[in-house]
mmCIF file with all atom_site columns, C-alpha atoms in Angstrom:
data_model
loop_
_atom_site.group_PDB
_atom_site.id
_atom_site.type_symbol
_atom_site.label_atom_id
_atom_site.label_alt_id
_atom_site.label_comp_id
_atom_site.label_asym_id
_atom_site.label_entity_id
_atom_site.label_seq_id
_atom_site.pdbx_PDB_ins_code
_atom_site.Cartn_x
_atom_site.Cartn_y
_atom_site.Cartn_z
_atom_site.occupancy
_atom_site.B_iso_or_equiv
_atom_site.pdbx_formal_charge
_atom_site.auth_seq_id
_atom_site.auth_comp_id
_atom_site.auth_asym_id
_atom_site.auth_atom_id
_atom_site.pdbx_PDB_model_num
ATOM 1   C CA . UNK A 1 1   ? 0.096   -0.195 -0.107 1.00 0.00 ? 1   UNK A CA 1
ATOM 2   C CA . UNK A 1 2   ? 1.213   3.598  -0.667 1.00 0.00 ? 2   UNK A CA 1
ATOM 3   C CA . UNK A 1 3   ? 2.120   5.297  2.519  1.00 0.00 ? 3   UNK A CA 1
ATOM 4   C CA . UNK A 1 4   ? 4.034   8.025  4.558  1.00 0.00 ? 4   UNK A CA 1
ATOM 5   C CA . UNK A 1 5   ? 6.943   5.816  6.687  1.00 0.00 ? 5   UNK A CA 1
ATOM 6   C CA . UNK A 1 6   ? 8.815   7.823  9.406  1.00 0.00 ? 6   UNK A CA 1
ATOM 7   C CA . UNK A 1 7   ? 11.853  5.996  11.304 1.00 0.00 ? 7   UNK A CA 1
ATOM 8   C CA . UNK A 1 8   ? 12.313  5.640  13.564 1.00 0.00 ? 8   UNK A CA 1
ATOM 9   C CA . UNK A 1 9   ? 9.311   5.695  15.493 1.00 0.00 ? 9   UNK A CA 1
ATOM 10  C CA . UNK A 1 10  ? 10.925  6.485  18.651 1.00 0.00 ? 10  UNK A CA 1
ATOM 11  C CA . UNK A 1 11  ? 14.033  8.450  19.414 1.00 0.00 ? 11  UNK A CA 1
ATOM 12  C CA . UNK A 1 12  ? 16.542  9.177  22.564 1.00 0.00 ? 12  UNK A CA 1
ATOM 13  C CA . UNK A 1 13  ? 18.798  11.626 22.336 1.00 0.00 ? 13  UNK A CA 1
ATOM 14  C CA . UNK A 1 14  ? 20.764  13.692 24.974 1.00 0.00 ? 14  UNK A CA 1
ATOM 15  C CA . UNK A 1 15  ? 20.894  17.226 25.526 1.00 0.00 ? 15  UNK A CA 1
ATOM 16  C CA . UNK A 1 16  ? 22.718  18.750 22.654 1.00 0.00 ? 16  UNK A CA 1
ATOM 17  C CA . UNK A 1 17  ? 23.407  15.538 20.776 1.00 0.00 ? 17  UNK A CA 1
ATOM 18  C CA . UNK A 1 18  ? 22.355  15.539 16.957 1.00 0.00 ? 18  UNK A CA 1
ATOM 19  C CA . UNK A 1 19  ? 19.795  13.551 15.218 1.00 0.00 ? 19  UNK A CA 1
ATOM 20  C CA . UNK A 1 20  ? 17.952  13.186 11.780 1.00 0.00 ? 20  UNK A CA 1
ATOM 21  C CA . UNK A 1 21  ? 14.537  11.714 11.692 1.00 0.00 ? 21  UNK A CA 1
ATOM 22  C CA . UNK A 1 22  ? 13.718  10.133 8.291  1.00 0.00 ? 22  UNK A CA 1
ATOM 23  C CA . UNK A 1 23  ? 10.608  10.369 6.372  1.00 0.00 ? 23  UNK A CA 1
ATOM 24  C CA . UNK A 1 24  ? 9.428   8.469  3.092  1.00 0.00 ? 24  UNK A CA 1
ATOM 25  C CA . UNK A 1 25  ? 6.718   8.021  0.609  1.00 0.00 ? 25  UNK A CA 1
ATOM 26  C CA . UNK A 1 26  ? 5.203   5.980  -2.112 1.00 0.00 ? 26  UNK A CA 1
ATOM 27  C CA . UNK A 1 27  ? 2.856   8.300  -2.987 1.00 0.00 ? 27  UNK A CA 1
ATOM 28  C CA . UNK A 1 28  ? 4.525   10.602 -5.435 1.00 0.00 ? 28  UNK A CA 1
ATOM 29  C CA . UNK A 1 29  ? 3.092   13.456 -3.986 1.00 0.00 ? 29  UNK A CA 1
ATOM 30  C CA . UNK A 1 30  ? 5.013   16.813 -4.840 1.00 0.00 ? 30  UNK A CA 1
ATOM 31  C CA . UNK A 1 31  ? 4.713   18.204 -1.151 1.00 0.00 ? 31  UNK A CA 1
ATOM 32  C CA . UNK A 1 32  ? 6.072   16.957 1.789  1.00 0.00 ? 32  UNK A CA 1
ATOM 33  C CA . UNK A 1 33  ? 5.846   19.098 4.744  1.00 0.00 ? 33  UNK A CA 1
ATOM 34  C CA . UNK A 1 34  ? 7.536   18.586 8.838  1.00 0.00 ? 34  UNK A CA 1
ATOM 35  C CA . UNK A 1 35  ? 5.356   19.332 11.784 1.00 0.00 ? 35  UNK A CA 1
ATOM 36  C CA . UNK A 1 36  ? 5.966   19.396 15.569 1.00 0.00 ? 36  UNK A CA 1
ATOM 37  C CA . UNK A 1 37  ? 3.580   18.483 18.079 1.00 0.00 ? 37  UNK A CA 1
ATOM 38  C CA . UNK A 1 38  ? 3.316   19.008 21.678 1.00 0.00 ? 38  UNK A CA 1
ATOM 39  C CA . UNK A 1 39  ? 0.648   17.552 23.958 1.00 0.00 ? 39  UNK A CA 1
ATOM 40  C CA . UNK A 1 40  ? -3.047  18.979 23.494 1.00 0.00 ? 40  UNK A CA 1
ATOM 41  C CA . UNK A 1 41  ? -1.426  21.440 20.837 1.00 0.00 ? 41  UNK A CA 1
ATOM 42  C CA . UNK A 1 42  ? -2.279  21.767 17.225 1.00 0.00 ? 42  UNK A CA 1
ATOM 43  C CA . UNK A 1 43  ? 0.508   20.332 14.848 1.00 0.00 ? 43  UNK A CA 1
ATOM 44  C CA . UNK A 1 44  ? 2.944   23.166 14.170 1.00 0.00 ? 44  UNK A CA 1
ATOM 45  C CA . UNK A 1 45  ? 4.195   23.288 10.360 1.00 0.00 ? 45  UNK A CA 1
ATOM 46  C CA . UNK A 1 46  ? 8.499   23.699 10.831 1.00 0.00 ? 46  UNK A CA 1
ATOM 47  C CA . UNK A 1 47  ? 8.960   23.509 7.030  1.00 0.00 ? 47  UNK A CA 1
ATOM 48  C CA . UNK A 1 48  ? 8.158   21.893 3.615  1.00 0.00 ? 48  UNK A CA 1
ATOM 49  C CA . UNK A 1 49  ? 8.916   21.241 0.281  1.00 0.00 ? 49  UNK A CA 1
ATOM 50  C CA . UNK A 1 50  ? 7.281   22.216 -2.982 1.00 0.00 ? 50  UNK A CA 1
ATOM 51  C CA . UNK A 1 51  ? 9.186   19.327 -5.014 1.00 0.00 ? 51  UNK A CA 1
ATOM 52  C CA . UNK A 1 52  ? 12.999  20.769 -4.383 1.00 0.00 ? 52  UNK A CA 1
ATOM 53  C CA . UNK A 1 53  ? 11.930  24.042 -3.475 1.00 0.00 ? 53  UNK A CA 1
ATOM 54  C CA . UNK A 1 54  ? 12.487  24.766 0.308  1.00 0.00 ? 54  UNK A CA 1
ATOM 55  C CA . UNK A 1 55  ? 9.971   27.048 2.833  1.00 0.00 ? 55  UNK A CA 1
ATOM 56  C CA . UNK A 1 56  ? 10.638  27.799 5.823  1.00 0.00 ? 56  UNK A CA 1
ATOM 57  C CA . UNK A 1 57  ? 8.329   28.777 8.824  1.00 0.00 ? 57  UNK A CA 1
ATOM 58  C CA . UNK A 1 58  ? 9.340   32.595 9.896  1.00 0.00 ? 58  UNK A CA 1
ATOM 59  C CA . UNK A 1 59  ? 9.071   31.166 13.563 1.00 0.00 ? 59  UNK A CA 1
ATOM 60  C CA . UNK A 1 60  ? 10.993  27.598 12.904 1.00 0.00 ? 60  UNK A CA 1
ATOM 61  C CA . UNK A 1 61  ? 14.323  27.706 14.824 1.00 0.00 ? 61  UNK A CA 1
ATOM 62  C CA . UNK A 1 62  ? 17.600  27.474 13.097 1.00 0.00 ? 62  UNK A CA 1
ATOM 63  C CA . UNK A 1 63  ? 18.177  24.743 14.964 1.00 0.00 ? 63  UNK A CA 1
ATOM 64  C CA . UNK A 1 64  ? 16.133  22.607 12.726 1.00 0.00 ? 64  UNK A CA 1
ATOM 65  C CA . UNK A 1 65  ? 16.999  21.787 9.412  1.00 0.00 ? 65  UNK A CA 1
ATOM 66  C CA . UNK A 1 66  ? 15.592  19.849 6.570  1.00 0.00 ? 66  UNK A CA 1
ATOM 67  C CA . UNK A 1 67  ? 17.094  17.745 3.490  1.00 0.00 ? 67  UNK A CA 1
ATOM 68  C CA . UNK A 1 68  ? 15.012  16.561 0.738  1.00 0.00 ? 68  UNK A CA 1
ATOM 69  C CA . UNK A 1 69  ? 17.429  14.399 -1.855 1.00 0.00 ? 69  UNK A CA 1
ATOM 70  C CA . UNK A 1 70  ? 14.873  12.936 -3.777 1.00 0.00 ? 70  UNK A CA 1
ATOM 71  C CA . UNK A 1 71  ? 10.827  12.838 -4.245 1.00 0.00 ? 71  UNK A CA 1
ATOM 72  C CA . UNK A 1 72  ? 10.428  10.304 -1.732 1.00 0.00 ? 72  UNK A CA 1
ATOM 73  C CA . UNK A 1 73  ? 12.540  10.778 1.113  1.00 0.00 ? 73  UNK A CA 1
ATOM 74  C CA . UNK A 1 74  ? 13.022  14.098 3.346  1.00 0.00 ? 74  UNK A CA 1
ATOM 75  C CA . UNK A 1 75  ? 14.856  14.177 6.481  1.00 0.00 ? 75  UNK A CA 1
ATOM 76  C CA . UNK A 1 76  ? 14.607  16.458 9.744  1.00 0.00 ? 76  UNK A CA 1
ATOM 77  C CA . UNK A 1 77  ? 17.702  17.259 11.489 1.00 0.00 ? 77  UNK A CA 1
ATOM 78  C CA . UNK A 1 78  ? 17.799  18.655 14.717 1.00 0.00 ? 78  UNK A CA 1
ATOM 79  C CA . UNK A 1 79  ? 21.482  20.371 15.478 1.00 0.00 ? 79  UNK A CA 1
ATOM 80  C CA . UNK A 1 80  ? 21.457  20.439 19.348 1.00 0.00 ? 80  UNK A CA 1
ATOM 81  C CA . UNK A 1 81  ? 18.355  19.241 20.962 1.00 0.00 ? 81  UNK A CA 1
ATOM 82  C CA . UNK A 1 82  ? 17.121  21.187 23.970 1.00 0.00 ? 82  UNK A CA 1
ATOM 83  C CA . UNK A 1 83  ? 14.597  19.946 26.520 1.00 0.00 ? 83  UNK A CA 1
ATOM 84  C CA . UNK A 1 84  ? 11.714  21.941 24.536 1.00 0.00 ? 84  UNK A CA 1
ATOM 85  C CA . UNK A 1 85  ? 12.302  19.974 21.568 1.00 0.00 ? 85  UNK A CA 1
ATOM 86  C CA . UNK A 1 86  ? 10.953  16.801 22.562 1.00 0.00 ? 86  UNK A CA 1
ATOM 87  C CA . UNK A 1 87  ? 7.859   16.322 21.079 1.00 0.00 ? 87  UNK A CA 1
ATOM 88  C CA . UNK A 1 88  ? 5.958   13.900 18.123 1.00 0.00 ? 88  UNK A CA 1
ATOM 89  C CA . UNK A 1 89  ? 7.774   15.034 14.666 1.00 0.00 ? 89  UNK A CA 1
ATOM 90  C CA . UNK A 1 90  ? 5.125   14.303 11.948 1.00 0.00 ? 90  UNK A CA 1
ATOM 91  C CA . UNK A 1 91  ? 6.108   13.740 8.365  1.00 0.00 ? 91  UNK A CA 1
ATOM 92  C CA . UNK A 1 92  ? 2.860   14.712 5.715  1.00 0.00 ? 92  UNK A CA 1
ATOM 93  C CA . UNK A 1 93  ? 2.871   14.735 2.195  1.00 0.00 ? 93  UNK A CA 1
ATOM 94  C CA . UNK A 1 94  ? -0.059  16.225 -0.259 1.00 0.00 ? 94  UNK A CA 1
ATOM 95  C CA . UNK A 1 95  ? -0.286  16.456 -4.121 1.00 0.00 ? 95  UNK A CA 1
ATOM 96  C CA . UNK A 1 96  ? -0.880  20.142 -4.628 1.00 0.00 ? 96  UNK A CA 1
ATOM 97  C CA . UNK A 1 97  ? -3.367  22.908 -4.689 1.00 0.00 ? 97  UNK A CA 1
ATOM 98  C CA . UNK A 1 98  ? -5.555  21.812 -8.057 1.00 0.00 ? 98  UNK A CA 1
ATOM 99  C CA . UNK A 1 99  ? -8.676  23.271 -9.295 1.00 0.00 ? 99  UNK A CA 1
ATOM 100 C CA . UNK A 1 100 ? -9.171  25.626 -6.491 1.00 0.00 ? 100 UNK A CA 1
ATOM 101 C CA . UNK A 1 101 ? -9.190  22.833 -3.925 1.00 0.00 ? 101 UNK A CA 1
ATOM 102 C CA . UNK A 1 102 ? -6.382  22.064 -1.614 1.00 0.00 ? 102 UNK A CA 1
ATOM 103 C CA . UNK A 1 103 ? -5.339  18.117 -1.529 1.00 0.00 ? 103 UNK A CA 1
ATOM 104 C CA . UNK A 1 104 ? -5.464  16.131 1.544  1.00 0.00 ? 104 UNK A CA 1
ATOM 105 C CA . UNK A 1 105 ? -2.466  15.673 3.781  1.00 0.00 ? 105 UNK A CA 1
ATOM 106 C CA . UNK A 1 106 ? -1.406  12.168 4.614  1.00 0.00 ? 106 UNK A CA 1
ATOM 107 C CA . UNK A 1 107 ? 0.549   11.803 7.298  1.00 0.00 ? 107 UNK A CA 1
ATOM 108 C CA . UNK A 1 108 ? 3.457   9.583  8.722  1.00 0.00 ? 108 UNK A CA 1
ATOM 109 C CA . UNK A 1 109 ? 3.058   7.617  12.119 1.00 0.00 ? 109 UNK A CA 1
ATOM 110 C CA . UNK A 1 110 ? 5.152   10.064 13.608 1.00 0.00 ? 110 UNK A CA 1
ATOM 111 C CA . UNK A 1 111 ? 8.342   10.018 15.726 1.00 0.00 ? 111 UNK A CA 1
ATOM 112 C CA . UNK A 1 112 ? 8.370   10.413 19.426 1.00 0.00 ? 112 UNK A CA 1
ATOM 113 C CA . UNK A 1 113 ? 11.634  12.397 20.356 1.00 0.00 ? 113 UNK A CA 1
ATOM 114 C CA . UNK A 1 114 ? 12.813  12.470 24.215 1.00 0.00 ? 114 UNK A CA 1
ATOM 115 C CA . UNK A 1 115 ? 15.549  14.560 25.042 1.00 0.00 ? 115 UNK A CA 1
ATOM 116 C CA . UNK A 1 116 ? 17.324  13.514 28.367 1.00 0.00 ? 116 UNK A CA 1
ATOM 117 C CA . UNK B 2 1   ? -3.289  35.860 11.097 1.00 0.00 ? 1   UNK B CA 1
ATOM 118 C CA . UNK B 2 2   ? -5.624  33.022 9.792  1.00 0.00 ? 2   UNK B CA 1
ATOM 119 C CA . UNK B 2 3   ? -6.813  31.737 12.493 1.00 0.00 ? 3   UNK B CA 1
ATOM 120 C CA . UNK B 2 4   ? -8.843  28.335 13.361 1.00 0.00 ? 4   UNK B CA 1
ATOM 121 C CA . UNK B 2 5   ? -11.036 28.071 16.470 1.00 0.00 ? 5   UNK B CA 1
ATOM 122 C CA . UNK B 2 6   ? -11.857 25.144 18.359 1.00 0.00 ? 6   UNK B CA 1
ATOM 123 C CA . UNK B 2 7   ? -12.878 24.683 21.897 1.00 0.00 ? 7   UNK B CA 1
ATOM 124 C CA . UNK B 2 8   ? -10.260 21.953 23.438 1.00 0.00 ? 8   UNK B CA 1
ATOM 125 C CA . UNK B 2 9   ? -13.208 20.522 25.499 1.00 0.00 ? 9   UNK B CA 1
ATOM 126 C CA . UNK B 2 10  ? -13.327 17.803 26.703 1.00 0.00 ? 10  UNK B CA 1
ATOM 127 C CA . UNK B 2 11  ? -17.000 16.950 25.297 1.00 0.00 ? 11  UNK B CA 1
ATOM 128 C CA . UNK B 2 12  ? -18.363 14.041 26.705 1.00 0.00 ? 12  UNK B CA 1
ATOM 129 C CA . UNK B 2 13  ? -20.936 12.122 25.171 1.00 0.00 ? 13  UNK B CA 1
ATOM 130 C CA . UNK B 2 14  ? -23.114 8.782  26.125 1.00 0.00 ? 14  UNK B CA 1
ATOM 131 C CA . UNK B 2 15  ? -22.399 5.828  23.972 1.00 0.00 ? 15  UNK B CA 1
ATOM 132 C CA . UNK B 2 16  ? -24.924 6.195  21.081 1.00 0.00 ? 16  UNK B CA 1
ATOM 133 C CA . UNK B 2 17  ? -25.033 9.491  21.301 1.00 0.00 ? 17  UNK B CA 1
ATOM 134 C CA . UNK B 2 18  ? -24.872 12.121 18.277 1.00 0.00 ? 18  UNK B CA 1
ATOM 135 C CA . UNK B 2 19  ? -21.497 14.104 19.271 1.00 0.00 ? 19  UNK B CA 1
ATOM 136 C CA . UNK B 2 20  ? -21.333 17.856 17.298 1.00 0.00 ? 20  UNK B CA 1
ATOM 137 C CA . UNK B 2 21  ? -18.015 19.199 17.071 1.00 0.00 ? 21  UNK B CA 1
ATOM 138 C CA . UNK B 2 22  ? -17.476 22.500 15.936 1.00 0.00 ? 22  UNK B CA 1
ATOM 139 C CA . UNK B 2 23  ? -14.954 24.734 14.259 1.00 0.00 ? 23  UNK B CA 1
ATOM 140 C CA . UNK B 2 24  ? -14.905 28.615 13.165 1.00 0.00 ? 24  UNK B CA 1
ATOM 141 C CA . UNK B 2 25  ? -12.192 30.277 10.729 1.00 0.00 ? 25  UNK B CA 1
ATOM 142 C CA . UNK B 2 26  ? -11.075 33.531 10.278 1.00 0.00 ? 26  UNK B CA 1
ATOM 143 C CA . UNK B 2 27  ? -10.090 33.752 6.685  1.00 0.00 ? 27  UNK B CA 1
ATOM 144 C CA . UNK B 2 28  ? -13.210 34.170 4.591  1.00 0.00 ? 28  UNK B CA 1
ATOM 145 C CA . UNK B 2 29  ? -11.286 33.290 1.232  1.00 0.00 ? 29  UNK B CA 1
ATOM 146 C CA . UNK B 2 30  ? -11.029 29.694 2.489  1.00 0.00 ? 30  UNK B CA 1
ATOM 147 C CA . UNK B 2 31  ? -11.975 26.979 0.354  1.00 0.00 ? 31  UNK B CA 1
ATOM 148 C CA . UNK B 2 32  ? -10.969 23.651 1.900  1.00 0.00 ? 32  UNK B CA 1
ATOM 149 C CA . UNK B 2 33  ? -11.584 22.199 4.768  1.00 0.00 ? 33  UNK B CA 1
ATOM 150 C CA . UNK B 2 34  ? -10.722 19.014 6.883  1.00 0.00 ? 34  UNK B CA 1
ATOM 151 C CA . UNK B 2 35  ? -11.568 16.674 10.019 1.00 0.00 ? 35  UNK B CA 1
ATOM 152 C CA . UNK B 2 36  ? -8.725  14.850 10.780 1.00 0.00 ? 36  UNK B CA 1
ATOM 153 C CA . UNK B 2 37  ? -9.137  12.342 13.922 1.00 0.00 ? 37  UNK B CA 1
ATOM 154 C CA . UNK B 2 38  ? -5.819  11.961 16.210 1.00 0.00 ? 38  UNK B CA 1
ATOM 155 C CA . UNK B 2 39  ? -5.868  9.166  18.950 1.00 0.00 ? 39  UNK B CA 1
ATOM 156 C CA . UNK B 2 40  ? -3.528  9.570  21.776 1.00 0.00 ? 40  UNK B CA 1
ATOM 157 C CA . UNK B 2 41  ? 0.296   9.185  20.700 1.00 0.00 ? 41  UNK B CA 1
ATOM 158 C CA . UNK B 2 42  ? -1.215  8.449  17.060 1.00 0.00 ? 42  UNK B CA 1
ATOM 159 C CA . UNK B 2 43  ? -1.023  10.803 14.183 1.00 0.00 ? 43  UNK B CA 1
ATOM 160 C CA . UNK B 2 44  ? -3.818  12.246 12.616 1.00 0.00 ? 44  UNK B CA 1
ATOM 161 C CA . UNK B 2 45  ? -5.848  10.589 10.216 1.00 0.00 ? 45  UNK B CA 1
ATOM 162 C CA . UNK B 2 46  ? -8.663  12.091 7.578  1.00 0.00 ? 46  UNK B CA 1
ATOM 163 C CA . UNK B 2 47  ? -12.131 11.359 8.442  1.00 0.00 ? 47  UNK B CA 1
ATOM 164 C CA . UNK B 2 48  ? -13.200 13.653 5.738  1.00 0.00 ? 48  UNK B CA 1
ATOM 165 C CA . UNK B 2 49  ? -12.587 16.630 3.268  1.00 0.00 ? 49  UNK B CA 1
ATOM 166 C CA . UNK B 2 50  ? -15.779 19.450 2.875  1.00 0.00 ? 50  UNK B CA 1
ATOM 167 C CA . UNK B 2 51  ? -15.242 22.051 -0.377 1.00 0.00 ? 51  UNK B CA 1
ATOM 168 C CA . UNK B 2 52  ? -19.320 23.113 -0.725 1.00 0.00 ? 52  UNK B CA 1
ATOM 169 C CA . UNK B 2 53  ? -21.294 24.814 1.516  1.00 0.00 ? 53  UNK B CA 1
ATOM 170 C CA . UNK B 2 54  ? -23.848 22.170 2.971  1.00 0.00 ? 54  UNK B CA 1
ATOM 171 C CA . UNK B 2 55  ? -23.435 18.392 4.129  1.00 0.00 ? 55  UNK B CA 1
ATOM 172 C CA . UNK B 2 56  ? -21.318 15.374 3.197  1.00 0.00 ? 56  UNK B CA 1
ATOM 173 C CA . UNK B 2 57  ? -21.883 12.300 4.727  1.00 0.00 ? 57  UNK B CA 1
ATOM 174 C CA . UNK B 2 58  ? -19.880 9.199  4.706  1.00 0.00 ? 58  UNK B CA 1
ATOM 175 C CA . UNK B 2 59  ? -20.905 6.340  7.034  1.00 0.00 ? 59  UNK B CA 1
ATOM 176 C CA . UNK B 2 60  ? -21.617 7.856  10.954 1.00 0.00 ? 60  UNK B CA 1
ATOM 177 C CA . UNK B 2 61  ? -19.799 11.035 9.787  1.00 0.00 ? 61  UNK B CA 1
ATOM 178 C CA . UNK B 2 62  ? -21.678 14.342 8.689  1.00 0.00 ? 62  UNK B CA 1
ATOM 179 C CA . UNK B 2 63  ? -19.341 17.560 7.879  1.00 0.00 ? 63  UNK B CA 1
ATOM 180 C CA . UNK B 2 64  ? -21.576 20.392 7.393  1.00 0.00 ? 64  UNK B CA 1
ATOM 181 C CA . UNK B 2 65  ? -20.225 23.815 5.982  1.00 0.00 ? 65  UNK B CA 1
ATOM 182 C CA . UNK B 2 66  ? -21.367 27.378 6.488  1.00 0.00 ? 66  UNK B CA 1
ATOM 183 C CA . UNK B 2 67  ? -18.708 29.447 4.013  1.00 0.00 ? 67  UNK B CA 1
ATOM 184 C CA . UNK B 2 68  ? -21.368 32.629 5.012  1.00 0.00 ? 68  UNK B CA 1
ATOM 185 C CA . UNK B 2 69  ? -20.991 32.340 8.722  1.00 0.00 ? 69  UNK B CA 1
ATOM 186 C CA . UNK B 2 70  ? -17.554 30.872 8.568  1.00 0.00 ? 70  UNK B CA 1
ATOM 187 C CA . UNK B 2 71  ? -17.876 27.388 10.453 1.00 0.00 ? 71  UNK B CA 1
ATOM 188 C CA . UNK B 2 72  ? -17.266 24.024 9.667  1.00 0.00 ? 72  UNK B CA 1
ATOM 189 C CA . UNK B 2 73  ? -19.082 21.390 11.824 1.00 0.00 ? 73  UNK B CA 1
ATOM 190 C CA . UNK B 2 74  ? -18.804 17.765 12.472 1.00 0.00 ? 74  UNK B CA 1
ATOM 191 C CA . UNK B 2 75  ? -21.315 15.036 13.516 1.00 0.00 ? 75  UNK B CA 1
ATOM 192 C CA . UNK B 2 76  ? -20.671 11.446 14.563 1.00 0.00 ? 76  UNK B CA 1
ATOM 193 C CA . UNK B 2 77  ? -23.873 9.739  15.158 1.00 0.00 ? 77  UNK B CA 1
ATOM 194 C CA . UNK B 2 78  ? -24.316 6.389  16.714 1.00 0.00 ? 78  UNK B CA 1
ATOM 195 C CA . UNK B 2 79  ? -21.351 7.508  18.970 1.00 0.00 ? 79  UNK B CA 1
ATOM 196 C CA . UNK B 2 80  ? -19.003 4.277  20.166 1.00 0.00 ? 80  UNK B CA 1
ATOM 197 C CA . UNK B 2 81  ? -16.019 4.591  22.694 1.00 0.00 ? 81  UNK B CA 1
ATOM 198 C CA . UNK B 2 82  ? -13.748 3.969  19.915 1.00 0.00 ? 82  UNK B CA 1
ATOM 199 C CA . UNK B 2 83  ? -14.500 7.298  18.698 1.00 0.00 ? 83  UNK B CA 1
ATOM 200 C CA . UNK B 2 84  ? -12.742 8.807  21.921 1.00 0.00 ? 84  UNK B CA 1
ATOM 201 C CA . UNK B 2 85  ? -10.040 11.177 20.130 1.00 0.00 ? 85  UNK B CA 1
ATOM 202 C CA . UNK B 2 86  ? -9.135  14.314 19.453 1.00 0.00 ? 86  UNK B CA 1
ATOM 203 C CA . UNK B 2 87  ? -10.375 15.908 16.251 1.00 0.00 ? 87  UNK B CA 1
ATOM 204 C CA . UNK B 2 88  ? -8.414  18.310 14.256 1.00 0.00 ? 88  UNK B CA 1
ATOM 205 C CA . UNK B 2 89  ? -10.095 20.920 12.461 1.00 0.00 ? 89  UNK B CA 1
ATOM 206 C CA . UNK B 2 90  ? -7.913  22.109 9.025  1.00 0.00 ? 90  UNK B CA 1
ATOM 207 C CA . UNK B 2 91  ? -8.486  24.800 7.231  1.00 0.00 ? 91  UNK B CA 1
ATOM 208 C CA . UNK B 2 92  ? -6.980  25.726 3.981  1.00 0.00 ? 92  UNK B CA 1
ATOM 209 C CA . UNK B 2 93  ? -7.190  29.749 3.351  1.00 0.00 ? 93  UNK B CA 1
ATOM 210 C CA . UNK B 2 94  ? -7.798  30.140 -0.550 1.00 0.00 ? 94  UNK B CA 1
ATOM 211 C CA . UNK B 2 95  ? -5.275  29.570 -2.718 1.00 0.00 ? 95  UNK B CA 1
ATOM 212 C CA . UNK B 2 96  ? -2.509  27.693 -0.627 1.00 0.00 ? 96  UNK B CA 1
ATOM 213 C CA . UNK B 2 97  ? -2.242  24.013 0.108  1.00 0.00 ? 97  UNK B CA 1
ATOM 214 C CA . UNK B 2 98  ? -0.933  24.628 3.450  1.00 0.00 ? 98  UNK B CA 1
ATOM 215 C CA . UNK B 2 99  ? -3.719  24.141 6.069  1.00 0.00 ? 99  UNK B CA 1
ATOM 216 C CA . UNK B 2 100 ? -3.912  25.816 9.460  1.00 0.00 ? 100 UNK B CA 1
ATOM 217 C CA . UNK B 2 101 ? -4.957  23.656 11.949 1.00 0.00 ? 101 UNK B CA 1
ATOM 218 C CA . UNK B 2 102 ? -7.217  23.993 15.331 1.00 0.00 ? 102 UNK B CA 1
ATOM 219 C CA . UNK B 2 103 ? -6.017  22.510 18.512 1.00 0.00 ? 103 UNK B CA 1
ATOM 220 C CA . UNK B 2 104 ? -8.299  20.065 18.529 1.00 0.00 ? 104 UNK B CA 1
ATOM 221 C CA . UNK B 2 105 ? -11.431 19.264 20.697 1.00 0.00 ? 105 UNK B CA 1
ATOM 222 C CA . UNK B 2 106 ? -11.044 16.422 22.863 1.00 0.00 ? 106 UNK B CA 1
ATOM 223 C CA . UNK B 2 107 ? -14.218 13.962 22.633 1.00 0.00 ? 107 UNK B CA 1
ATOM 224 C CA . UNK B 2 108 ? -14.756 11.085 25.170 1.00 0.00 ? 108 UNK B CA 1
ATOM 225 C CA . UNK B 2 109 ? -17.683 8.585  24.624 1.00 0.00 ? 109 UNK B CA 1
ATOM 226 C CA . UNK B 2 110 ? -18.110 6.977  27.948 1.00 0.00 ? 110 UNK B CA 1
ATOM 227 C CA . UNK B 2 111 ? -20.393 3.336  27.946 1.00 0.00 ? 111 UNK B CA 1
#
């Protein structure tokens, strides 16, 4: 089945130790997104790629970086994780904006990040 | 600032009742609307999308959209304990493929 896959599902890191989260998709969607979600809060968009074009949200800390080497894969790098970065990280994909309608986002299962 | 507002709840309903979840949005040009269900510790999953004024039904779920009043609602008929989750409303501003999410409404269906 076509899907969005995230690895690892659970990541434990130490304060300040870089970590990379990965996302892959078999949907061949143009757009890939990274969200951060903390308990009882809405998903917060960090950045997204439209094809190879990178779009950073204005309030995304410099500590967060992303790479999209090809259509299928996208990575989230946290260069120096702090305690406040502990959260669920969600990858999502969508096709495009077609005929006046935005397409549905498809979410991966998420990566739960713990910072010790 | 495009805003999407939801009552955080929890909304508690007995099993078999109708659960009514509401969402209001600020951008009058919004054209695409989505309801997602999110179980605790899991990722959001799409329940329904709606683009036109009126009602859209899918099984026990009905989405209602009123663009003039800038609200979208989700009705869950014959609520089951397995419906207990957080329901996220997402709204796409006109011309954008990027949704704005509400904080979600927590629904508890008790036996």
